[in-house]
PDB file of C-alpha atoms in Angstrom:
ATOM      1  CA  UNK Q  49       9.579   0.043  12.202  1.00 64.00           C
ATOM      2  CA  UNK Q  50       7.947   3.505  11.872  1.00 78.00           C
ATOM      3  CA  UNK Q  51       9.490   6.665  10.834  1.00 92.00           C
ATOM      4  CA  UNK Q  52       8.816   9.760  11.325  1.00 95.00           C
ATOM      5  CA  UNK Q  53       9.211  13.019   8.860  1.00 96.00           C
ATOM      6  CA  UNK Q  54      11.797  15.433  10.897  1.00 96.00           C
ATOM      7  CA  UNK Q  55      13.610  12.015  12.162  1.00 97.00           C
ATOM      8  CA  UNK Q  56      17.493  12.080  11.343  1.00 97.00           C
ATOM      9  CA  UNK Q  57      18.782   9.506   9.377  1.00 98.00           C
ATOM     10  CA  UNK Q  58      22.967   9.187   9.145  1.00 96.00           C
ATOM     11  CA  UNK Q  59      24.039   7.162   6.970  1.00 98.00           C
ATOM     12  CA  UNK Q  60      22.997   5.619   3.050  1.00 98.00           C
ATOM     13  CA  UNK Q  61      22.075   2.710   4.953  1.00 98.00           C
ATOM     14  CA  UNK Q  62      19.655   4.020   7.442  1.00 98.00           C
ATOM     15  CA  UNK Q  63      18.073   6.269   5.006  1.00 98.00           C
ATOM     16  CA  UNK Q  64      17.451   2.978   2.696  1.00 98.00           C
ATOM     17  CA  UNK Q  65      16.027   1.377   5.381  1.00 98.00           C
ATOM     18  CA  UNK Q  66      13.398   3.895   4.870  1.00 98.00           C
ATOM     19  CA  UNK Q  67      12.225   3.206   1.284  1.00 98.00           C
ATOM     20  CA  UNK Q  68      12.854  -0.484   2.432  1.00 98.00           C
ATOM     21  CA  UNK Q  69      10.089  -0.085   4.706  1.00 98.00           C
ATOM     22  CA  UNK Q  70       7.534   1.509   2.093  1.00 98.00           C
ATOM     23  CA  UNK Q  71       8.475  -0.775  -0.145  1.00 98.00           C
ATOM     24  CA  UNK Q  72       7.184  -3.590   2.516  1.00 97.00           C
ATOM     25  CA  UNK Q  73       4.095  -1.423   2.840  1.00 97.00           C
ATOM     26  CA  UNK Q  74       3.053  -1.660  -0.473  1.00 97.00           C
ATOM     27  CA  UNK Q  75       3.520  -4.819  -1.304  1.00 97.00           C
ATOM     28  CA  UNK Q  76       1.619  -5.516   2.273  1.00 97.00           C
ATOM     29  CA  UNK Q  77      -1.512  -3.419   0.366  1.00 95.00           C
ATOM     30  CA  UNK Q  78      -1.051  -5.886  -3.164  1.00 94.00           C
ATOM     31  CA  UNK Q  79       0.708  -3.533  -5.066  1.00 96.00           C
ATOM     32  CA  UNK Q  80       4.377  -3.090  -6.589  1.00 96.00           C
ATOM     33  CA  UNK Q  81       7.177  -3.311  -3.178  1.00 98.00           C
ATOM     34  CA  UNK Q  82       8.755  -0.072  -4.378  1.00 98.00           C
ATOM     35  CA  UNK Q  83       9.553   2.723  -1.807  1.00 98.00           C
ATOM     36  CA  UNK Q  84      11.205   5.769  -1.670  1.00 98.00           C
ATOM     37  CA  UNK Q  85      12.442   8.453   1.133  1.00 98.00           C
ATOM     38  CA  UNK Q  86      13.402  12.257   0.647  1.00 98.00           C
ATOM     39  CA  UNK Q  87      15.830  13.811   3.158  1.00 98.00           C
ATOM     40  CA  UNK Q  88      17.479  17.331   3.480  1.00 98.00           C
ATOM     41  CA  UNK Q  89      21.076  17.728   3.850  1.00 97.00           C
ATOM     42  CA  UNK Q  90      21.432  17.067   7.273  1.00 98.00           C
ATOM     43  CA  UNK Q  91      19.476  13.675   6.872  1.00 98.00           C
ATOM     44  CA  UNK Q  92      16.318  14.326   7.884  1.00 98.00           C
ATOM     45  CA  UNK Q  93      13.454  13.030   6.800  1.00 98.00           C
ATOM     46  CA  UNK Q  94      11.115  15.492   4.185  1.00 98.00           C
ATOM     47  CA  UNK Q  95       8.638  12.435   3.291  1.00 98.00           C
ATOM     48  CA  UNK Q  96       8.267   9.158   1.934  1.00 98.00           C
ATOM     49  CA  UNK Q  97       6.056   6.870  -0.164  1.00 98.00           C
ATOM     50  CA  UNK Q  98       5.766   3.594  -2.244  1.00 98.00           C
ATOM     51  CA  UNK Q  99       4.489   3.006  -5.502  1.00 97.00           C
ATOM     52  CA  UNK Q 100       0.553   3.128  -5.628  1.00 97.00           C
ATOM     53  CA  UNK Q 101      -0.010   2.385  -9.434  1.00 94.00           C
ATOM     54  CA  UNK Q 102      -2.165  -0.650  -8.721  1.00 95.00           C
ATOM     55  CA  UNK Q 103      -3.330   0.969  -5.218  1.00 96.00           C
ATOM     56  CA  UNK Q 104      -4.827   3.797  -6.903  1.00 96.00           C
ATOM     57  CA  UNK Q 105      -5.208   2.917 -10.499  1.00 94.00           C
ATOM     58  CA  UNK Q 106      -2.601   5.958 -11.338  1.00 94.00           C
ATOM     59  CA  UNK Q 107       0.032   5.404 -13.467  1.00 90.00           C
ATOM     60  CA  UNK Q 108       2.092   8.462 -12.419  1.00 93.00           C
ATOM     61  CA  UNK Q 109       2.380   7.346  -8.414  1.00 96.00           C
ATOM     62  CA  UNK Q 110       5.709   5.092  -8.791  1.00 96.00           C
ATOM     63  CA  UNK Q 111       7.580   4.727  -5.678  1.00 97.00           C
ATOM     64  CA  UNK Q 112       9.989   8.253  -5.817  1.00 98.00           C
ATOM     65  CA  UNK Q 113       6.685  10.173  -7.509  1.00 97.00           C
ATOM     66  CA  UNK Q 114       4.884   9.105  -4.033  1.00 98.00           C
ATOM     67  CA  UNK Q 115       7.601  10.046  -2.008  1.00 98.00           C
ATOM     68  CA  UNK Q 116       8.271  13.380  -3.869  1.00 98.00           C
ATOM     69  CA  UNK Q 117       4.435  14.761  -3.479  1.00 97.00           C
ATOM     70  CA  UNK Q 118       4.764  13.426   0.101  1.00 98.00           C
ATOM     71  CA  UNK Q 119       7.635  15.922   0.869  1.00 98.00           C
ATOM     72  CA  UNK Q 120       5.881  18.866  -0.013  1.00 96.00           C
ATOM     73  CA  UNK Q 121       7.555  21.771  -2.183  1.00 96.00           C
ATOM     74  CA  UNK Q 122      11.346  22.723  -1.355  1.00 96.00           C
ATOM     75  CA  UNK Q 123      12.915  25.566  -2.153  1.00 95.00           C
ATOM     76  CA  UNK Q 124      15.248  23.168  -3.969  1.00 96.00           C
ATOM     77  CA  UNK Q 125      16.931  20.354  -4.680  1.00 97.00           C
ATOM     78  CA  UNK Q 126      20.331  20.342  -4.628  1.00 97.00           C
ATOM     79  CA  UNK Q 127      21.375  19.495  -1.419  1.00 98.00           C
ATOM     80  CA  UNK Q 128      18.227  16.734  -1.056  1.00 98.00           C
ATOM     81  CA  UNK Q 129      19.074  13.222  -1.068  1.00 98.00           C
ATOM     82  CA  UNK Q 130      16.230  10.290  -2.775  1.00 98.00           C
ATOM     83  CA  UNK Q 131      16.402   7.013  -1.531  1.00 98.00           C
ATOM     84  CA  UNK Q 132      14.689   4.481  -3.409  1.00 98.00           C
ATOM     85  CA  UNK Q 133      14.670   0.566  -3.152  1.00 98.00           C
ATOM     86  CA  UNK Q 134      15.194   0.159  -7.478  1.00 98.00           C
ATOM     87  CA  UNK Q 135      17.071   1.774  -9.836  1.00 98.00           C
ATOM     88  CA  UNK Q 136      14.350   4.732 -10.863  1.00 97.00           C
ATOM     89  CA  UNK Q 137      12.916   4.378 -14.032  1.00 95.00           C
ATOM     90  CA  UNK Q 138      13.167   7.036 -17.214  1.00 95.00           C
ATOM     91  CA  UNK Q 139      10.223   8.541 -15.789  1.00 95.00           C
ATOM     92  CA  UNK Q 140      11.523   9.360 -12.163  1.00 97.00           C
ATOM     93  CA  UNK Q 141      14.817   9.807 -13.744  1.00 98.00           C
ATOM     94  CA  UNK Q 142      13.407  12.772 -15.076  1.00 97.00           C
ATOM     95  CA  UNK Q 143      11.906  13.952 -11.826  1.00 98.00           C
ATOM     96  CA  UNK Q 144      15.296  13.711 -10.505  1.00 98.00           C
ATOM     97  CA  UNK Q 145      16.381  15.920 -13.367  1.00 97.00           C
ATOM     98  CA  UNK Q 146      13.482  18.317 -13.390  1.00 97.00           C
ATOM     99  CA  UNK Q 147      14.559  19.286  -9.832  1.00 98.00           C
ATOM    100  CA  UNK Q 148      17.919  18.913  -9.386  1.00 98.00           C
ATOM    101  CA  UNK Q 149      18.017  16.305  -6.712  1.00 98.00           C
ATOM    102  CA  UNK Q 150      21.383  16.029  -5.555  1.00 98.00           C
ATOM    103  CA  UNK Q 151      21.852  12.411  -4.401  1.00 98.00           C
ATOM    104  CA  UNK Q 152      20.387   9.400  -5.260  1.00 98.00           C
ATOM    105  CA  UNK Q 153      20.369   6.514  -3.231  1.00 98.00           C
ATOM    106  CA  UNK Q 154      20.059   3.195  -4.837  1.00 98.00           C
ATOM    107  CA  UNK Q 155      18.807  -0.217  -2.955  1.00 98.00           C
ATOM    108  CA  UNK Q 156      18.873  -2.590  -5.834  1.00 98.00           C
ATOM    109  CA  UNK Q 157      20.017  -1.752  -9.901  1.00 98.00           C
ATOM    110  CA  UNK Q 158      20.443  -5.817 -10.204  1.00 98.00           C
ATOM    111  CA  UNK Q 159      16.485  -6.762 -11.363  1.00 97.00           C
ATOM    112  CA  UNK Q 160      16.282  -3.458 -12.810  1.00 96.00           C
ATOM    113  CA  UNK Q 161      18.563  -0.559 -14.310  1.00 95.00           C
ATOM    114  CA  UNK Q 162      16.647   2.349 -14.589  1.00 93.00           C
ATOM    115  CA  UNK Q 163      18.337   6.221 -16.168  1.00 96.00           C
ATOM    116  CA  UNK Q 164      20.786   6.278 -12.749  1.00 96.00           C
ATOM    117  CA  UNK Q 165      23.814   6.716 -14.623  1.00 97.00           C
ATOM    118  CA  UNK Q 166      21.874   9.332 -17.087  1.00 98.00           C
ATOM    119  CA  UNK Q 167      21.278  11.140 -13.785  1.00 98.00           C
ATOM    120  CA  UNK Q 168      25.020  10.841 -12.607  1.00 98.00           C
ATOM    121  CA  UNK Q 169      25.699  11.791 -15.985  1.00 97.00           C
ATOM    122  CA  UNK Q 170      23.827  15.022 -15.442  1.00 96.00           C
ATOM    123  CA  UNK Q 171      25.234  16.288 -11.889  1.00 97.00           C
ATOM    124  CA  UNK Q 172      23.140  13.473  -9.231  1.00 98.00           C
ATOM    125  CA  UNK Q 173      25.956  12.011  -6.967  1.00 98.00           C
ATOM    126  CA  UNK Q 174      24.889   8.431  -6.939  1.00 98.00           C
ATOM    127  CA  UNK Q 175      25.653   5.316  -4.514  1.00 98.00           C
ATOM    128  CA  UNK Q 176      24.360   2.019  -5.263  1.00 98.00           C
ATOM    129  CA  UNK Q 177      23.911  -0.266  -1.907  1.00 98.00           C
ATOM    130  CA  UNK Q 178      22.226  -3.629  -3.924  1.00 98.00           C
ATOM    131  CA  UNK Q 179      20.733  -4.901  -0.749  1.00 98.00           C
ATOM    132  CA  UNK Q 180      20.283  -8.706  -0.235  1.00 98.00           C
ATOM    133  CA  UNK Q 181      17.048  -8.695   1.008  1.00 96.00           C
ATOM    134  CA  UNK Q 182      15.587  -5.854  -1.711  1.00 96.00           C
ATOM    135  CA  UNK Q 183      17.442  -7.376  -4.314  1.00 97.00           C
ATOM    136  CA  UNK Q 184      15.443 -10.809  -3.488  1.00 98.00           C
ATOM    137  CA  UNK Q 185      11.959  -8.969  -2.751  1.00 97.00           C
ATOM    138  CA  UNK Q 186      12.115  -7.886  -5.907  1.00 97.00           C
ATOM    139  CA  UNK Q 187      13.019 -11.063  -7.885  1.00 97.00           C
ATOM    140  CA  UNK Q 188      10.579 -12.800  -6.381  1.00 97.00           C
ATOM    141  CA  UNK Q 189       8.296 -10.021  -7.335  1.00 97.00           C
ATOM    142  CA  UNK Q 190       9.135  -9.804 -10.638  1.00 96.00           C
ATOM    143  CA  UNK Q 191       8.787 -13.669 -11.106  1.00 96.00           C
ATOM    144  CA  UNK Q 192       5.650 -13.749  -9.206  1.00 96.00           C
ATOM    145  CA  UNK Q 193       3.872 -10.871 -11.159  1.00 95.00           C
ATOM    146  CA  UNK Q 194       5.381 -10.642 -14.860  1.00 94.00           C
ATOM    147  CA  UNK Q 195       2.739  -9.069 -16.374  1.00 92.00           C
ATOM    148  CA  UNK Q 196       2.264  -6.191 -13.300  1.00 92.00           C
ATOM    149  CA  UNK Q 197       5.756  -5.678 -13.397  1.00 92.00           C
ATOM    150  CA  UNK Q 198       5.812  -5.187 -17.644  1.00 90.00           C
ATOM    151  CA  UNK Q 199       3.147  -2.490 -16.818  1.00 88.00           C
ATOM    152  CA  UNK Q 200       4.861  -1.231 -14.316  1.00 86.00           C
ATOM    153  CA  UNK Q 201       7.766  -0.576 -16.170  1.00 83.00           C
ATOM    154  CA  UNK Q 202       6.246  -0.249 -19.644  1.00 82.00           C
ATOM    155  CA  UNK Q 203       6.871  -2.958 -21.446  1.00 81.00           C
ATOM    156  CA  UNK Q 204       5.080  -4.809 -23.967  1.00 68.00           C
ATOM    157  CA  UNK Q 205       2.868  -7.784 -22.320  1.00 60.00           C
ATOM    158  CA  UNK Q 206       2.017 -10.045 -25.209  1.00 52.00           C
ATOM    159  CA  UNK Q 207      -0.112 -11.685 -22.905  1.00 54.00           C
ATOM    160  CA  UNK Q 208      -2.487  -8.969 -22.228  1.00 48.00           C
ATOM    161  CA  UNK Q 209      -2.160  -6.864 -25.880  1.00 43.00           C
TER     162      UNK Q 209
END
């Protein structure tokens, strides 16, 4: 399924369908199936992206990070909604805090909880969907690839100290 930036989205759902599909893409390309969506208040699509850590070798493109950049600047935030297939880590936490972003959009917060309730602490309306099928990409993920995932979410790897 391809989207297109300007396309109207409705609902939570459909707008997760979105980072679902990035997240396919880059796990499709070998790297972490993470993917995020940006949308205006009226549900239409600013950008998206999926995590590119191993893709590129940069440790700051996580899924929402990709996404973000891929939206271009906005006047602000407030009123934007982020989809993203996990829970966002600290780090995109804070990008969600830096700029205000007014909803957040969870697909799964079962392999991993991230800082969504610091967000929703801090103003972010939040909904968490837990999708079936995300919340099984990524367990298989995670079980597949321990020690990508560890880096990926910066944890100790005793493995690879």
């Amino acid at each position: 399924m391809e989207f297109k930036v300007g396309q109207i989205f409705a609902t939570d759902e459909e707008k997760l369908q979105v980072a679902i599909a990035e997240a396919h893409l880059g796990l499709a390309d070998g790297g972490i199936p993470i993917g995020a969506a940006l949308f205006d208040e009226n549900g239409r699509l600013l950008g998206s992206g999926h995590n590119l850590r191993v893709q590129e070798g940069d440790a700051s493109m996580h899924g929402e990070t990709s996404a973000f950049r891929n939206a271009g600047r906005q006047k602000s935030y407030r009123k934007v909604t982020l989809a993203t297939s996990l829970s966002p880590c600290w780090y995109c936490s804070g990008l969600i805090r830096q700029f205000g972003i007014g909803r957040l959009i969870v697909g799964d917060d079962i392999n991993f909880m991230g800082g969504q309730d610091w967000v929703k602490e801090h103003g972010t309306e939040v909904h968490v969907l837990n999708n079936p099928g995300l919340v099984e990409l990524m367990r298989e993920f995670i079980e597949a690839n321990p020690h990508l995932w560890n880096e990926d979410i910066g944890e100790e790897d005793s493995e690879n100290d």
